[in-house]
Amino acid sequence: MRRIPMCALFIALLAWQSAQAVSYPLPPYGSRLVGQNQTVTVAPGNRLPLEAFAAQYGQGLSNMLEANPGVDVWLPRPGTQMIVPQQLILPDTVREGIVVNVAEMRLYYYPPGGSSVEVFPIGIGQAGRETPRNWVTSVQRKQEGPTWTPTANTRREYAKEGKVLPAFVPAGPDNPMGQYAIYIGRLYAIHGTNANFGIGLRVSQGCIRLRDADIKYLFDNVAPGTRVQLIDQPVKYTTEPDGSRWIEVHEPLSRNRAEFDSGRKVPLPVTAEMRTFMDDPAVSYSKAQGALERRSGMPVNLGH
């Protein structure tokens, strides 16, 4: 997945900051495929960046780029047809509380006793300042109007770029944590943002970033003590009750800074369970290999 220069993206996005999470009815147990993709056509005279379309349809920038390789991130050309990747495979884990799949840059919230799942695009930690990838914790507390105390390491990194970062950032419009924060564990938070970019990108200091309306929804609905699980599943697959087999492949996160800077594709993780799934006679070998190579971030039907 191509990397986006942050300063240029900030200029291009201007004041765009709407958000719209996607809500899905929960499928029965034994099924994990939900939703349908949409196709939208860029209107004549379009002056909006790709981020505007991503926000309108509840996606992150990475989701839109995976589904639409080659689209102009700054100004999608009028008449361009774009896929909105709203079909997905639920992560292979318990349907409880908050599940964050860092590989696809999505947060799944399962309301207690409910029959739906709310899916939010997120921004995550920069290469070298990683968001945890395999961790089960809980919501410790919530804070409206959070303050931010950057670590000494964070301040040094800013200084290398000629930026002076104060030791303490009070609540307010200049705070990069936005208006609401949900603290998980001791060092990390799910929070908003004071910038109009970064959702679907690796831009934070390790925390999980959401658009303003999305963090407000979670802040109002998630209680302290709620289970939180962070996973790293770039490849999701499922055999549905009708016998159909599906796979959803995302570009994996780089495992270190050198790999991030190389520009080469990161190898996909392959487990014994995945090999068993792929070796099933009902799976189309050519479709499976195509999905693994393309990495569209969208479910692909491999056959019955």
mmCIF file of C-alpha atoms in Angstrom:
data_model
loop_
_atom_site.group_PDB
_atom_site.id
_atom_site.type_symbol
_atom_site.label_atom_id
_atom_site.label_comp_id
_atom_site.label_asym_id
_atom_site.label_seq_id
_atom_site.Cartn_x
_atom_site.Cartn_y
_atom_site.Cartn_z
ATOM 1 C CA MET A 1 0.000 0.000 0.000
ATOM 2 C CA ARG A 2 1.497 3.299 -1.007
ATOM 3 C CA ARG A 3 2.498 5.800 1.654
ATOM 4 C CA ILE A 4 1.069 9.329 1.715
ATOM 5 C CA PRO A 5 3.208 12.372 2.626
ATOM 6 C CA MET A 6 1.539 13.772 5.744
ATOM 7 C CA CYS A 7 2.134 17.467 5.121
ATOM 8 C CA ALA A 8 0.742 17.330 1.591
ATOM 9 C CA LEU A 9 -2.247 15.301 2.711
ATOM 10 C CA PHE A 10 -3.048 17.822 5.427
ATOM 11 C CA ILE A 11 -3.157 20.618 2.869
ATOM 12 C CA ALA A 12 -5.309 18.604 0.489
ATOM 13 C CA LEU A 13 -7.939 17.646 3.050
ATOM 14 C CA LEU A 14 -8.689 21.211 4.109
ATOM 15 C CA ALA A 15 -11.655 21.201 6.502
ATOM 16 C CA TRP A 16 -13.225 17.819 5.777
ATOM 17 C CA GLN A 17 -14.146 16.023 8.996
ATOM 18 C CA SER A 18 -17.484 14.197 8.677
ATOM 19 C CA ALA A 19 -17.810 10.569 9.671
ATOM 20 C CA GLN A 20 -20.263 7.737 9.356
ATOM 21 C CA ALA A 21 -19.618 4.358 10.941
ATOM 22 C CA VAL A 22 -21.137 1.320 9.265
ATOM 23 C CA SER A 23 -23.585 -0.838 11.221
ATOM 24 C CA TYR A 24 -24.127 -4.495 10.288
ATOM 25 C CA PRO A 25 -26.695 -7.000 11.574
ATOM 26 C CA LEU A 26 -24.796 -9.840 13.199
ATOM 27 C CA PRO A 27 -24.892 -13.043 11.151
ATOM 28 C CA PRO A 28 -25.631 -16.302 12.973
ATOM 29 C CA TYR A 29 -22.703 -18.145 14.526
ATOM 30 C CA GLY A 30 -21.008 -20.183 11.851
ATOM 31 C CA SER A 31 -21.231 -17.232 9.454
ATOM 32 C CA ARG A 32 -18.840 -14.265 9.359
ATOM 33 C CA LEU A 33 -19.571 -12.613 5.994
ATOM 34 C CA VAL A 34 -21.523 -9.340 6.260
ATOM 35 C CA GLY A 35 -22.485 -6.375 4.104
ATOM 36 C CA GLN A 36 -22.283 -5.504 0.429
ATOM 37 C CA ASN A 37 -19.848 -3.352 -1.508
ATOM 38 C CA GLN A 38 -21.074 -0.169 -3.155
ATOM 39 C CA THR A 39 -19.975 1.526 -6.355
ATOM 40 C CA VAL A 40 -19.984 5.324 -6.497
ATOM 41 C CA THR A 41 -19.208 7.643 -9.398
ATOM 42 C CA VAL A 42 -17.216 10.818 -8.803
ATOM 43 C CA ALA A 43 -19.444 13.743 -9.712
ATOM 44 C CA PRO A 44 -18.616 16.313 -12.411
ATOM 45 C CA GLY A 45 -16.632 19.215 -11.023
ATOM 46 C CA ASN A 46 -15.415 17.234 -8.021
ATOM 47 C CA ARG A 47 -13.100 19.214 -5.751
ATOM 48 C CA LEU A 48 -12.999 16.780 -2.837
ATOM 49 C CA PRO A 49 -10.040 14.515 -1.941
ATOM 50 C CA LEU A 50 -10.402 10.765 -1.519
ATOM 51 C CA GLU A 51 -10.576 11.243 2.271
ATOM 52 C CA ALA A 52 -13.930 12.994 1.819
ATOM 53 C CA PHE A 53 -15.395 9.938 0.103
ATOM 54 C CA ALA A 54 -13.847 7.658 2.723
ATOM 55 C CA ALA A 55 -15.431 9.654 5.545
ATOM 56 C CA GLN A 56 -18.819 9.809 3.830
ATOM 57 C CA TYR A 57 -19.017 6.024 3.581
ATOM 58 C CA GLY A 58 -17.402 5.093 6.901
ATOM 59 C CA GLN A 59 -14.055 3.980 5.507
ATOM 60 C CA GLY A 60 -10.422 4.749 6.172
ATOM 61 C CA LEU A 61 -8.112 6.033 3.480
ATOM 62 C CA SER A 62 -6.289 2.693 3.369
ATOM 63 C CA ASN A 63 -9.554 0.824 2.788
ATOM 64 C CA MET A 64 -10.391 3.014 -0.215
ATOM 65 C CA LEU A 65 -6.871 2.742 -1.651
ATOM 66 C CA GLU A 66 -6.809 -1.048 -1.349
ATOM 67 C CA ALA A 67 -10.167 -1.318 -3.118
ATOM 68 C CA ASN A 68 -9.323 1.306 -5.753
ATOM 69 C CA PRO A 69 -5.637 1.120 -6.717
ATOM 70 C CA GLY A 70 -4.542 3.988 -8.895
ATOM 71 C CA VAL A 71 -7.251 6.409 -7.819
ATOM 72 C CA ASP A 72 -6.002 9.968 -7.290
ATOM 73 C CA VAL A 73 -5.830 10.455 -3.507
ATOM 74 C CA TRP A 74 -5.780 14.245 -3.836
ATOM 75 C CA LEU A 75 -8.572 14.734 -6.364
ATOM 76 C CA PRO A 76 -10.405 11.713 -7.784
ATOM 77 C CA ARG A 77 -11.202 12.398 -11.418
ATOM 78 C CA PRO A 78 -14.856 13.180 -12.277
ATOM 79 C CA GLY A 79 -16.546 10.148 -13.787
ATOM 80 C CA THR A 80 -14.262 7.700 -11.950
ATOM 81 C CA GLN A 81 -16.135 4.707 -10.556
ATOM 82 C CA MET A 82 -14.923 3.731 -7.098
ATOM 83 C CA ILE A 83 -15.733 0.710 -4.966
ATOM 84 C CA VAL A 84 -16.723 1.392 -1.363
ATOM 85 C CA PRO A 85 -15.577 -1.778 0.462
ATOM 86 C CA GLN A 86 -18.480 -2.279 2.837
ATOM 87 C CA GLN A 87 -18.551 -6.066 2.562
ATOM 88 C CA LEU A 88 -16.215 -7.750 5.021
ATOM 89 C CA ILE A 89 -15.432 -10.866 7.005
ATOM 90 C CA LEU A 90 -15.763 -10.462 10.756
ATOM 91 C CA PRO A 91 -12.515 -11.144 12.640
ATOM 92 C CA ASP A 92 -12.028 -14.705 13.826
ATOM 93 C CA THR A 93 -12.455 -14.032 17.537
ATOM 94 C CA VAL A 94 -15.163 -13.544 20.163
ATOM 95 C CA ARG A 95 -17.962 -11.105 19.358
ATOM 96 C CA GLU A 96 -17.649 -9.078 22.522
ATOM 97 C CA GLY A 97 -16.765 -5.506 23.389
ATOM 98 C CA ILE A 98 -14.172 -3.854 21.162
ATOM 99 C CA VAL A 99 -12.039 -5.751 18.660
ATOM 100 C CA VAL A 100 -9.333 -3.789 16.839
ATOM 101 C CA ASN A 101 -7.759 -5.390 13.775
ATOM 102 C CA VAL A 102 -4.690 -3.248 13.204
ATOM 103 C CA ALA A 103 -3.936 -4.925 9.855
ATOM 104 C CA GLU A 104 -7.161 -3.683 8.257
ATOM 105 C CA MET A 105 -7.294 -0.487 10.352
ATOM 106 C CA ARG A 106 -10.819 -1.148 11.588
ATOM 107 C CA LEU A 107 -12.399 -1.196 15.029
ATOM 108 C CA TYR A 108 -15.359 -3.511 15.644
ATOM 109 C CA TYR A 109 -17.743 -2.714 18.501
ATOM 110 C CA TYR A 110 -20.244 -5.346 19.616
ATOM 111 C CA PRO A 111 -22.887 -3.631 21.797
ATOM 112 C CA PRO A 112 -23.777 -5.740 24.854
ATOM 113 C CA GLY A 113 -26.796 -7.945 24.310
ATOM 114 C CA GLY A 114 -27.195 -6.516 20.832
ATOM 115 C CA SER A 115 -27.681 -7.989 17.406
ATOM 116 C CA SER A 116 -25.332 -5.725 15.469
ATOM 117 C CA VAL A 117 -21.701 -4.794 15.066
ATOM 118 C CA GLU A 118 -20.540 -1.215 14.544
ATOM 119 C CA VAL A 119 -17.436 -0.881 12.366
ATOM 120 C CA PHE A 120 -15.182 2.184 12.499
ATOM 121 C CA PRO A 121 -12.075 3.045 10.458
ATOM 122 C CA ILE A 122 -9.055 3.983 12.553
ATOM 123 C CA GLY A 123 -5.579 5.464 12.391
ATOM 124 C CA ILE A 124 -2.807 3.579 14.175
ATOM 125 C CA GLY A 125 0.795 3.966 15.311
ATOM 126 C CA GLN A 126 3.621 4.938 13.006
ATOM 127 C CA ALA A 127 6.245 2.396 12.013
ATOM 128 C CA GLY A 128 8.532 2.165 15.014
ATOM 129 C CA ARG A 129 5.796 3.489 17.335
ATOM 130 C CA GLU A 130 3.486 0.561 16.958
ATOM 131 C CA THR A 131 -0.045 0.070 18.173
ATOM 132 C CA PRO A 132 -0.077 -3.269 20.057
ATOM 133 C CA ARG A 133 -0.989 -6.163 17.762
ATOM 134 C CA ASN A 134 -1.861 -9.061 20.061
ATOM 135 C CA TRP A 135 -3.336 -7.924 23.347
ATOM 136 C CA VAL A 136 -6.455 -8.412 25.463
ATOM 137 C CA THR A 137 -7.228 -5.622 27.912
ATOM 138 C CA SER A 138 -10.222 -3.520 28.970
ATOM 139 C CA VAL A 139 -11.505 0.030 29.123
ATOM 140 C CA GLN A 140 -9.930 1.557 32.226
ATOM 141 C CA ARG A 141 -11.550 4.978 32.139
ATOM 142 C CA LYS A 142 -12.964 7.658 29.877
ATOM 143 C CA GLN A 143 -12.196 11.349 29.724
ATOM 144 C CA GLU A 144 -13.890 14.226 27.987
ATOM 145 C CA GLY A 145 -11.416 16.938 27.074
ATOM 146 C CA PRO A 146 -8.278 14.810 27.518
ATOM 147 C CA THR A 147 -4.856 16.305 28.100
ATOM 148 C CA TRP A 148 -1.661 14.928 26.561
ATOM 149 C CA THR A 149 1.750 14.496 28.142
ATOM 150 C CA PRO A 150 4.151 13.477 25.352
ATOM 151 C CA THR A 151 6.928 11.093 26.283
ATOM 152 C CA ALA A 152 10.525 12.280 26.181
ATOM 153 C CA ASN A 153 11.086 10.040 23.166
ATOM 154 C CA THR A 154 8.150 11.615 21.334
ATOM 155 C CA ARG A 155 9.504 15.085 22.019
ATOM 156 C CA ARG A 156 12.937 14.057 20.722
ATOM 157 C CA GLU A 157 11.407 12.695 17.517
ATOM 158 C CA TYR A 158 9.546 15.972 16.963
ATOM 159 C CA ALA A 159 12.757 17.908 17.627
ATOM 160 C CA LYS A 160 14.539 15.966 14.877
ATOM 161 C CA GLU A 161 11.991 17.456 12.474
ATOM 162 C CA GLY A 162 12.556 20.955 13.837
ATOM 163 C CA LYS A 163 9.327 20.956 15.842
ATOM 164 C CA VAL A 164 9.044 22.028 19.465
ATOM 165 C CA LEU A 165 6.561 19.865 21.349
ATOM 166 C CA PRO A 166 5.554 21.094 24.813
ATOM 167 C CA ALA A 167 5.862 18.777 27.796
ATOM 168 C CA PHE A 168 2.125 19.126 28.437
ATOM 169 C CA VAL A 169 -0.723 19.815 26.006
ATOM 170 C CA PRO A 170 -3.951 20.957 27.701
ATOM 171 C CA ALA A 171 -7.430 20.059 26.526
ATOM 172 C CA GLY A 172 -8.627 22.128 23.611
ATOM 173 C CA PRO A 173 -8.434 22.549 19.841
ATOM 174 C CA ASP A 174 -4.637 22.123 19.742
ATOM 175 C CA ASN A 175 -4.708 18.749 21.474
ATOM 176 C CA PRO A 176 -4.122 15.887 18.974
ATOM 177 C CA MET A 177 -6.254 13.571 21.136
ATOM 178 C CA GLY A 178 -9.378 15.481 20.191
ATOM 179 C CA GLN A 179 -12.362 15.912 22.461
ATOM 180 C CA TYR A 180 -12.782 12.392 23.865
ATOM 181 C CA ALA A 181 -10.490 9.599 25.015
ATOM 182 C CA ILE A 182 -11.138 6.019 26.089
ATOM 183 C CA TYR A 183 -8.110 4.700 27.966
ATOM 184 C CA ILE A 184 -7.188 1.037 27.557
ATOM 185 C CA GLY A 185 -4.496 -0.573 29.661
ATOM 186 C CA ARG A 186 -1.954 1.835 31.128
ATOM 187 C CA LEU A 187 -0.284 3.468 28.133
ATOM 188 C CA TYR A 188 -2.770 3.518 25.256
ATOM 189 C CA ALA A 189 -6.010 5.228 24.346
ATOM 190 C CA ILE A 190 -8.734 5.198 21.732
ATOM 191 C CA HIS A 191 -9.288 8.873 21.019
ATOM 192 C CA GLY A 192 -10.365 11.545 18.570
ATOM 193 C CA THR A 193 -8.222 13.954 16.600
ATOM 194 C CA ASN A 194 -7.751 17.657 15.967
ATOM 195 C CA ALA A 195 -6.626 17.013 12.381
ATOM 196 C CA ASN A 196 -8.608 16.242 9.253
ATOM 197 C CA PHE A 197 -6.550 13.281 8.164
ATOM 198 C CA GLY A 198 -4.965 10.119 9.491
ATOM 199 C CA ILE A 199 -7.894 7.706 9.499
ATOM 200 C CA GLY A 200 -6.634 4.615 7.711
ATOM 201 C CA LEU A 201 -3.001 5.680 8.038
ATOM 202 C CA ARG A 202 -0.075 5.031 10.380
ATOM 203 C CA VAL A 203 0.243 8.459 11.958
ATOM 204 C CA SER A 204 -0.214 8.218 15.734
ATOM 205 C CA GLN A 205 2.261 7.681 18.560
ATOM 206 C CA GLY A 206 0.778 4.218 19.123
ATOM 207 C CA CYS A 207 -2.762 5.065 20.144
ATOM 208 C CA ILE A 208 -5.902 4.429 18.087
ATOM 209 C CA ARG A 209 -7.375 7.460 16.335
ATOM 210 C CA LEU A 210 -10.991 7.920 15.196
ATOM 211 C CA ARG A 211 -12.955 10.652 13.491
ATOM 212 C CA ASP A 212 -14.817 12.983 15.842
ATOM 213 C CA ALA A 213 -18.332 11.569 15.407
ATOM 214 C CA ASP A 214 -17.046 8.018 15.786
ATOM 215 C CA ILE A 215 -15.177 8.568 19.055
ATOM 216 C CA LYS A 216 -18.210 10.470 20.390
ATOM 217 C CA TYR A 217 -20.406 7.432 19.682
ATOM 218 C CA LEU A 218 -17.983 5.067 21.414
ATOM 219 C CA PHE A 219 -17.477 7.451 24.325
ATOM 220 C CA ASP A 220 -21.227 7.611 24.906
ATOM 221 C CA ASN A 221 -21.818 3.863 24.572
ATOM 222 C CA VAL A 222 -18.757 1.994 25.869
ATOM 223 C CA ALA A 223 -18.582 1.441 29.623
ATOM 224 C CA PRO A 224 -15.457 1.075 31.780
ATOM 225 C CA GLY A 225 -14.584 -2.591 32.104
ATOM 226 C CA THR A 226 -15.548 -3.370 28.500
ATOM 227 C CA ARG A 227 -13.332 -6.050 26.984
ATOM 228 C CA VAL A 228 -10.847 -4.768 24.361
ATOM 229 C CA GLN A 229 -8.894 -7.075 22.059
ATOM 230 C CA LEU A 230 -6.226 -5.991 19.576
ATOM 231 C CA ILE A 231 -5.402 -8.446 16.804
ATOM 232 C CA ASP A 232 -3.308 -8.509 13.632
ATOM 233 C CA GLN A 233 -5.206 -10.433 10.937
ATOM 234 C CA PRO A 234 -4.280 -9.241 7.421
ATOM 235 C CA VAL A 235 -5.866 -12.416 6.016
ATOM 236 C CA LYS A 236 -9.389 -13.381 7.069
ATOM 237 C CA TYR A 237 -11.240 -16.344 5.625
ATOM 238 C CA THR A 238 -14.486 -18.179 6.237
ATOM 239 C CA THR A 239 -16.521 -21.152 5.108
ATOM 240 C CA GLU A 240 -20.126 -19.982 5.156
ATOM 241 C CA PRO A 241 -23.178 -22.129 6.031
ATOM 242 C CA ASP A 242 -24.026 -22.474 2.318
ATOM 243 C CA GLY A 243 -20.596 -24.001 1.718
ATOM 244 C CA SER A 244 -19.099 -20.973 -0.028
ATOM 245 C CA ARG A 245 -15.509 -20.103 0.856
ATOM 246 C CA TRP A 246 -14.325 -16.532 1.089
ATOM 247 C CA ILE A 247 -11.008 -14.808 1.725
ATOM 248 C CA GLU A 248 -10.235 -11.152 2.513
ATOM 249 C CA VAL A 249 -6.623 -10.032 2.176
ATOM 250 C CA HIS A 250 -5.142 -6.745 3.366
ATOM 251 C CA GLU A 251 -1.636 -5.441 2.929
ATOM 252 C CA PRO A 252 0.154 -6.553 6.128
ATOM 253 C CA LEU A 253 1.762 -3.989 8.371
ATOM 254 C CA SER A 254 5.521 -3.762 8.077
ATOM 255 C CA ARG A 255 7.343 -5.523 10.894
ATOM 256 C CA ASN A 256 10.082 -2.911 11.298
ATOM 257 C CA ARG A 257 11.138 0.501 10.026
ATOM 258 C CA ALA A 258 13.473 -0.916 7.363
ATOM 259 C CA GLU A 259 10.650 -3.000 5.910
ATOM 260 C CA PHE A 260 8.338 0.025 5.979
ATOM 261 C CA ASP A 261 10.861 2.195 4.129
ATOM 262 C CA SER A 262 11.720 -0.453 1.534
ATOM 263 C CA GLY A 263 8.514 0.006 -0.484
ATOM 264 C CA ARG A 264 8.337 -3.747 -1.142
ATOM 265 C CA LYS A 265 5.318 -5.865 -0.340
ATOM 266 C CA VAL A 266 5.342 -7.337 3.145
ATOM 267 C CA PRO A 267 5.073 -11.161 3.136
ATOM 268 C CA LEU A 268 1.696 -12.517 4.149
ATOM 269 C CA PRO A 269 1.587 -14.675 7.288
ATOM 270 C CA VAL A 270 0.604 -18.275 6.557
ATOM 271 C CA THR A 271 -0.745 -20.500 9.341
ATOM 272 C CA ALA A 272 -1.482 -24.216 9.327
ATOM 273 C CA GLU A 273 -5.206 -23.418 9.480
ATOM 274 C CA MET A 274 -4.897 -21.148 6.449
ATOM 275 C CA ARG A 275 -3.062 -23.856 4.488
ATOM 276 C CA THR A 276 -5.826 -26.338 5.301
ATOM 277 C CA PHE A 277 -8.444 -23.844 4.121
ATOM 278 C CA MET A 278 -6.571 -23.049 0.893
ATOM 279 C CA ASP A 279 -5.887 -26.731 0.111
ATOM 280 C CA ASP A 280 -9.552 -27.707 0.211
ATOM 281 C CA PRO A 281 -10.617 -29.127 -3.189
ATOM 282 C CA ALA A 282 -13.556 -26.709 -3.255
ATOM 283 C CA VAL A 283 -11.226 -23.701 -3.276
ATOM 284 C CA SER A 284 -10.280 -22.300 -6.683
ATOM 285 C CA TYR A 285 -6.476 -22.196 -6.726
ATOM 286 C CA SER A 286 -6.334 -19.407 -9.306
ATOM 287 C CA LYS A 287 -8.828 -17.233 -7.418
ATOM 288 C CA ALA A 288 -7.006 -17.820 -4.141
ATOM 289 C CA GLN A 289 -3.633 -16.887 -5.609
ATOM 290 C CA GLY A 290 -5.159 -13.848 -7.269
ATOM 291 C CA ALA A 291 -6.637 -12.670 -3.965
ATOM 292 C CA LEU A 292 -3.325 -13.159 -2.146
ATOM 293 C CA GLU A 293 -1.499 -11.170 -4.811
ATOM 294 C CA ARG A 294 -4.087 -8.411 -5.285
ATOM 295 C CA ARG A 295 -4.693 -7.717 -1.554
ATOM 296 C CA SER A 296 -7.851 -5.714 -2.254
ATOM 297 C CA GLY A 297 -9.114 -5.677 1.334
ATOM 298 C CA MET A 298 -12.433 -7.073 0.049
ATOM 299 C CA PRO A 299 -13.885 -10.586 0.413
ATOM 300 C CA VAL A 300 -13.350 -12.811 -2.627
ATOM 301 C CA ASN A 301 -15.519 -15.869 -3.288
ATOM 302 C CA LEU A 302 -13.219 -18.827 -3.844
ATOM 303 C CA GLY A 303 -15.962 -21.331 -4.667
ATOM 304 C CA HIS A 304 -18.085 -24.021 -3.002
#
